[in-house]
mmCIF file of C-alpha atoms in Angstrom:
data_model
loop_
_atom_site.group_PDB
_atom_site.id
_atom_site.type_symbol
_atom_site.label_atom_id
_atom_site.label_comp_id
_atom_site.label_asym_id
_atom_site.label_seq_id
_atom_site.Cartn_x
_atom_site.Cartn_y
_atom_site.Cartn_z
ATOM 1 C CA MET A 242 0.000 0.000 0.000
ATOM 2 C CA THR A 243 1.326 3.416 -0.955
ATOM 3 C CA ASP A 244 1.714 5.840 1.927
ATOM 4 C CA PRO A 245 -0.161 9.072 0.944
ATOM 5 C CA ILE A 246 1.960 11.149 3.330
ATOM 6 C CA PHE A 247 5.148 9.834 1.740
ATOM 7 C CA GLN A 248 3.685 10.522 -1.703
ATOM 8 C CA ALA A 249 2.821 14.099 -0.759
ATOM 9 C CA ALA A 250 6.311 14.669 0.675
ATOM 10 C CA SER A 251 7.912 13.201 -2.458
ATOM 11 C CA TYR A 252 5.872 15.514 -4.654
ATOM 12 C CA LEU A 253 6.862 18.536 -2.569
ATOM 13 C CA GLU A 254 10.494 17.490 -2.845
ATOM 14 C CA ARG A 255 10.198 17.545 -6.643
ATOM 15 C CA VAL A 256 8.522 20.952 -6.491
ATOM 16 C CA CYS A 257 11.400 22.298 -4.379
ATOM 17 C CA ALA A 258 13.929 20.944 -6.864
ATOM 18 C CA GLU A 259 12.104 22.735 -9.693
ATOM 19 C CA ILE A 260 12.002 25.939 -7.635
ATOM 20 C CA SER A 261 15.758 25.807 -7.095
ATOM 21 C CA HIS A 262 16.352 25.166 -10.796
ATOM 22 C CA LEU A 263 14.075 28.048 -11.815
ATOM 23 C CA SER A 264 15.845 30.445 -9.430
ATOM 24 C CA GLU A 265 19.235 29.537 -10.886
ATOM 25 C CA GLU A 266 17.883 29.930 -14.416
ATOM 26 C CA VAL A 267 16.472 33.381 -13.642
ATOM 27 C CA ALA A 268 19.718 34.547 -12.017
ATOM 28 C CA ARG A 269 21.695 33.372 -15.039
ATOM 29 C CA ALA A 270 19.345 35.166 -17.435
ATOM 30 C CA ILE A 271 19.602 38.387 -15.403
ATOM 31 C CA SER A 272 23.394 38.140 -15.500
ATOM 32 C CA GLU A 273 23.244 37.819 -19.280
ATOM 33 C CA GLN A 274 21.459 41.191 -19.351
ATOM 34 C CA GLY A 275 24.602 42.865 -17.976
ATOM 35 C CA PHE A 276 23.757 42.886 -14.275
ATOM 36 C CA GLU A 277 26.176 41.492 -11.704
ATOM 37 C CA ILE A 278 24.135 39.104 -9.550
ATOM 38 C CA LYS A 279 25.164 36.822 -6.697
ATOM 39 C CA LEU A 280 23.135 34.621 -4.345
ATOM 40 C CA HIS A 281 22.966 36.328 -0.956
ATOM 41 C CA ASP A 282 20.729 33.929 0.971
ATOM 42 C CA SER A 283 18.319 31.111 0.189
ATOM 43 C CA ASN A 284 15.496 29.053 1.652
ATOM 44 C CA LEU A 285 14.461 32.015 3.776
ATOM 45 C CA VAL A 286 11.253 30.393 4.916
ATOM 46 C CA SER A 287 8.732 32.366 6.940
ATOM 47 C CA ASP A 288 8.403 31.808 10.650
ATOM 48 C CA ASN A 289 4.639 31.505 10.585
ATOM 49 C CA GLN A 290 2.482 28.399 10.210
ATOM 50 C CA MET A 291 3.147 26.147 7.191
ATOM 51 C CA SER A 292 6.411 27.945 6.518
ATOM 52 C CA GLY A 293 7.640 24.862 4.647
ATOM 53 C CA LEU A 294 5.430 25.902 1.746
ATOM 54 C CA ARG A 295 7.071 29.286 1.319
ATOM 55 C CA TYR A 296 10.633 29.649 0.041
ATOM 56 C CA ALA A 297 12.779 32.552 -1.080
ATOM 57 C CA PHE A 298 16.093 33.256 -2.772
ATOM 58 C CA SER A 299 17.691 36.643 -2.189
ATOM 59 C CA TYR A 300 20.294 38.001 -4.608
ATOM 60 C CA ALA A 301 22.755 40.870 -4.337
ATOM 61 C CA VAL A 302 22.767 42.885 -7.577
ATOM 62 C CA LYS A 303 25.218 45.442 -8.961
ATOM 63 C CA ARG A 304 25.396 47.470 -12.199
ATOM 64 C CA VAL A 305 21.753 48.444 -11.838
ATOM 65 C CA PHE A 306 22.043 52.230 -12.090
ATOM 66 C CA ARG A 307 24.696 54.882 -12.460
ATOM 67 C CA ASN A 308 26.835 55.654 -9.400
ATOM 68 C CA GLN A 309 25.372 52.686 -7.513
ATOM 69 C CA LYS A 310 27.266 52.392 -4.211
ATOM 70 C CA LYS A 311 25.272 49.688 -2.425
ATOM 71 C CA ASN A 312 24.167 46.260 -3.501
ATOM 72 C CA ALA A 313 20.584 46.179 -4.690
ATOM 73 C CA GLN A 314 18.336 43.189 -4.017
ATOM 74 C CA ILE A 315 16.246 40.862 -6.135
ATOM 75 C CA LEU A 316 14.190 38.427 -4.085
ATOM 76 C CA LEU A 317 12.284 35.499 -5.576
ATOM 77 C CA LYS A 318 9.556 34.467 -3.143
ATOM 78 C CA PHE A 319 7.737 31.205 -3.871
ATOM 79 C CA ASP A 320 4.376 31.414 -2.143
ATOM 80 C CA LEU A 321 2.981 27.916 -2.682
ATOM 81 C CA TRP A 322 0.059 27.930 -0.280
ATOM 82 C CA ARG A 323 -2.112 30.258 1.812
ATOM 83 C CA SER A 324 -4.882 29.827 4.364
ATOM 84 C CA ASP A 325 -8.192 28.735 2.910
ATOM 85 C CA HIS A 326 -10.240 31.793 3.869
ATOM 86 C CA PRO A 327 -13.259 32.821 1.794
ATOM 87 C CA SER A 328 -12.079 35.157 -0.945
ATOM 88 C CA ASP A 329 -13.149 36.289 -4.401
ATOM 89 C CA TRP A 330 -9.561 37.122 -5.386
ATOM 90 C CA PRO A 331 -8.917 34.896 -8.440
ATOM 91 C CA HIS A 332 -5.427 33.873 -7.265
ATOM 92 C CA ALA A 333 -6.417 32.891 -3.716
ATOM 93 C CA LYS A 334 -5.743 29.201 -4.353
ATOM 94 C CA GLU A 335 -2.851 29.477 -6.771
ATOM 95 C CA ALA A 336 0.884 29.113 -6.170
ATOM 96 C CA LEU A 337 2.598 32.414 -6.895
ATOM 97 C CA LEU A 338 6.098 33.642 -7.529
ATOM 98 C CA ILE A 339 6.588 37.091 -5.993
ATOM 99 C CA VAL A 340 9.401 38.987 -7.730
ATOM 100 C CA ALA A 341 10.643 41.737 -5.423
ATOM 101 C CA TYR A 342 13.301 44.408 -5.849
ATOM 102 C CA ASP A 343 14.898 46.902 -3.492
ATOM 103 C CA ALA A 344 17.635 49.401 -4.304
ATOM 104 C CA ASP A 345 19.275 48.616 -0.932
ATOM 105 C CA LEU A 346 20.028 44.978 -0.102
ATOM 106 C CA VAL A 347 20.790 45.686 3.576
ATOM 107 C CA ASP A 348 17.472 47.456 4.094
ATOM 108 C CA GLY A 349 15.681 45.230 1.608
ATOM 109 C CA TRP A 350 12.816 42.764 1.625
ATOM 110 C CA ASP A 351 12.508 39.921 4.112
ATOM 111 C CA SER A 352 10.770 36.783 2.930
ATOM 112 C CA GLU A 353 8.165 37.068 5.696
ATOM 113 C CA GLN A 354 7.153 40.530 4.526
ATOM 114 C CA LEU A 355 5.916 39.078 1.242
ATOM 115 C CA ASP A 356 3.538 36.454 2.655
ATOM 116 C CA VAL A 357 0.291 36.925 0.727
ATOM 117 C CA GLN A 358 -3.145 36.293 2.221
ATOM 118 C CA ALA A 359 -6.093 34.741 0.397
ATOM 119 C CA ASP A 360 -7.453 38.232 -0.329
ATOM 120 C CA GLY A 361 -4.283 39.191 -2.229
ATOM 121 C CA ARG A 362 -2.931 41.539 0.431
ATOM 122 C CA LEU A 363 0.198 41.020 2.483
ATOM 123 C CA GLU A 364 -0.304 39.450 5.893
ATOM 124 C CA ARG A 365 1.333 42.411 7.652
ATOM 125 C CA PRO A 366 -1.144 45.331 7.784
ATOM 126 C CA ASP A 367 1.629 47.866 8.427
ATOM 127 C CA LEU A 368 3.088 47.051 5.009
ATOM 128 C CA VAL A 369 -0.255 47.061 3.222
ATOM 129 C CA SER A 370 -0.791 50.691 4.222
ATOM 130 C CA GLU A 371 2.563 51.640 2.677
ATOM 131 C CA LEU A 372 2.017 50.096 -0.756
ATOM 132 C CA HIS A 373 1.047 52.026 -3.867
ATOM 133 C CA GLN A 374 -0.282 50.501 -7.071
ATOM 134 C CA ARG A 375 0.999 51.116 -10.575
ATOM 135 C CA CYS A 376 0.770 49.511 -14.025
ATOM 136 C CA ASP A 377 -2.910 48.553 -13.927
ATOM 137 C CA ASN A 378 -2.454 47.287 -10.352
ATOM 138 C CA ARG A 379 0.160 44.727 -11.434
ATOM 139 C CA LEU A 380 3.005 46.488 -9.595
ATOM 140 C CA LEU A 381 3.146 47.488 -5.921
ATOM 141 C CA LEU A 382 5.630 50.155 -4.805
ATOM 142 C CA TRP A 383 6.846 50.513 -1.242
ATOM 143 C CA GLU A 384 6.233 54.040 -0.011
ATOM 144 C CA ARG A 385 9.631 54.656 1.523
ATOM 145 C CA ARG A 386 11.307 55.518 -1.804
ATOM 146 C CA ILE A 387 8.317 56.235 -3.999
ATOM 147 C CA ASN A 388 9.233 59.871 -4.615
ATOM 148 C CA ASP A 389 12.217 58.816 -6.706
ATOM 149 C CA ARG A 390 11.092 58.635 -10.330
ATOM 150 C CA SER A 391 13.390 55.733 -11.167
ATOM 151 C CA PHE A 392 12.217 52.198 -10.409
ATOM 152 C CA ALA A 393 15.883 51.223 -10.087
ATOM 153 C CA ARG A 394 16.106 53.345 -6.922
ATOM 154 C CA GLN A 395 12.829 52.197 -5.371
ATOM 155 C CA ALA A 396 11.375 49.087 -3.737
ATOM 156 C CA TRP A 397 8.565 47.140 -5.391
ATOM 157 C CA TYR A 398 7.199 43.746 -6.326
ATOM 158 C CA PHE A 399 4.989 41.954 -8.820
ATOM 159 C CA GLY A 400 3.694 38.401 -8.969
ATOM 160 C CA VAL A 401 3.098 35.674 -11.541
ATOM 161 C CA ARG A 402 1.402 32.280 -11.450
ATOM 162 C CA LEU A 403 3.934 29.498 -11.003
ATOM 163 C CA CYS A 404 1.854 26.977 -12.950
ATOM 164 C CA ASP A 405 2.202 29.171 -16.081
ATOM 165 C CA ILE A 406 5.999 28.841 -16.118
ATOM 166 C CA HIS A 407 6.895 25.763 -18.155
ATOM 167 C CA ASP A 408 10.197 26.560 -19.843
ATOM 168 C CA ILE A 409 12.921 29.163 -20.326
ATOM 169 C CA ASN A 410 10.760 31.173 -22.709
ATOM 170 C CA ASP A 411 8.078 31.527 -20.035
ATOM 171 C CA SER A 412 10.609 32.561 -17.381
ATOM 172 C CA GLN A 413 12.034 35.145 -19.786
ATOM 173 C CA ARG A 414 8.599 36.591 -20.601
ATOM 174 C CA MET A 415 7.143 36.471 -17.093
ATOM 175 C CA ILE A 416 10.130 37.158 -14.809
ATOM 176 C CA VAL A 417 13.289 38.433 -16.486
ATOM 177 C CA GLY A 418 11.583 40.611 -19.093
ATOM 178 C CA PRO A 419 9.491 42.591 -16.580
ATOM 179 C CA LEU A 420 12.457 42.950 -14.220
ATOM 180 C CA VAL A 421 14.703 44.368 -16.934
ATOM 181 C CA ALA A 422 11.935 46.648 -18.226
ATOM 182 C CA LEU A 423 11.282 48.095 -14.782
ATOM 183 C CA LEU A 424 14.974 48.745 -14.173
ATOM 184 C CA ARG A 425 15.969 50.027 -17.612
ATOM 185 C CA THR A 426 12.947 51.024 -19.685
ATOM 186 C CA PRO A 427 10.163 51.874 -17.210
ATOM 187 C CA GLU A 428 8.087 53.458 -19.967
ATOM 188 C CA THR A 429 7.483 49.925 -21.292
ATOM 189 C CA ALA A 430 6.813 48.322 -17.895
ATOM 190 C CA ALA A 431 3.003 48.357 -18.045
ATOM 191 C CA GLU A 432 2.987 46.644 -21.440
ATOM 192 C CA VAL A 433 5.614 44.084 -20.402
ATOM 193 C CA LEU A 434 3.809 43.233 -17.150
ATOM 194 C CA ALA A 435 0.551 42.785 -19.038
ATOM 195 C CA ARG A 436 2.254 40.510 -21.565
ATOM 196 C CA ALA A 437 3.682 38.530 -18.641
ATOM 197 C CA GLU A 438 0.133 38.108 -17.305
ATOM 198 C CA ALA A 439 1.359 39.415 -13.966
ATOM 199 C CA VAL A 440 -1.057 39.154 -11.066
ATOM 200 C CA VAL A 441 -3.535 42.014 -10.686
ATOM 201 C CA TRP A 442 -3.484 42.948 -7.024
ATOM 202 C CA PRO A 443 -6.589 44.137 -5.148
ATOM 203 C CA GLU A 444 -6.893 47.714 -3.932
ATOM 204 C CA HIS A 445 -4.266 48.365 -1.255
ATOM 205 C CA ARG A 446 -4.562 52.048 -0.474
ATOM 206 C CA THR A 447 -7.378 54.545 -0.183
ATOM 207 C CA GLY A 448 -5.472 57.596 1.038
ATOM 208 C CA GLY A 449 -3.551 60.293 -0.820
ATOM 209 C CA TRP A 450 -0.690 59.690 -3.216
ATOM 210 C CA PRO A 451 2.814 61.145 -2.822
ATOM 211 C CA GLY A 452 3.435 64.145 -5.001
ATOM 212 C CA GLY A 453 -0.198 64.187 -6.053
ATOM 213 C CA ILE A 454 0.437 61.244 -8.388
ATOM 214 C CA ASP A 455 -2.782 59.278 -8.756
ATOM 215 C CA PRO A 456 -2.354 56.217 -11.006
ATOM 216 C CA SER A 457 -6.115 56.023 -11.534
ATOM 217 C CA SER A 458 -5.775 59.087 -13.738
ATOM 218 C CA ASN A 459 -3.835 56.947 -16.220
ATOM 219 C CA SER A 460 -4.521 53.235 -15.905
ATOM 220 C CA THR A 461 -1.416 52.282 -17.864
ATOM 221 C CA ALA A 462 0.971 54.629 -16.016
ATOM 222 C CA CYS A 463 3.831 53.114 -14.060
ATOM 223 C CA LEU A 464 5.745 56.273 -13.155
#
């Protein structure tokens, strides 16, 4: 008789192997775009319940923008499961890859900060209140550096469905392409994120916008 627990664990082991392979593939593709990228930390699982179903790989990145003095950060957060709370968010029961960037590695994202609830919002309410939406709600900017017009000097994240990534072409279109567009050609970011079928996040903020910038005035605006 086959042990269902052993079967489930074996399947998860294969998923983790694929996650590791995908992370290495993405890092290599980013390096080929002229960035200097190095693994900083890995398997940064969250401390909360079911942390074994959330993994992250954090990379130190150089050659991102002119006169860069500190390492920037790219963090790949694999959010494989979330609590089964009632939700009408279409991605509530889907495994997601959260692609996060911060211009400062030392003060950058922690894996736990990017735990997503079934309603599409982060589990930490203090972070939710500091997020601003751009690019048809496919990109979330962290307030602390939002006044800088360059995405390369800010902190942000987007998400894609893991089950849609089947090969290197998918990872290029859904992960590497949007990352490079945001860092180098932000005027194309909205189009590239849409082509990547990036997750559309629910409304995160109802207050005012820094500098009077209201993305609702231009649904395709990223900056």
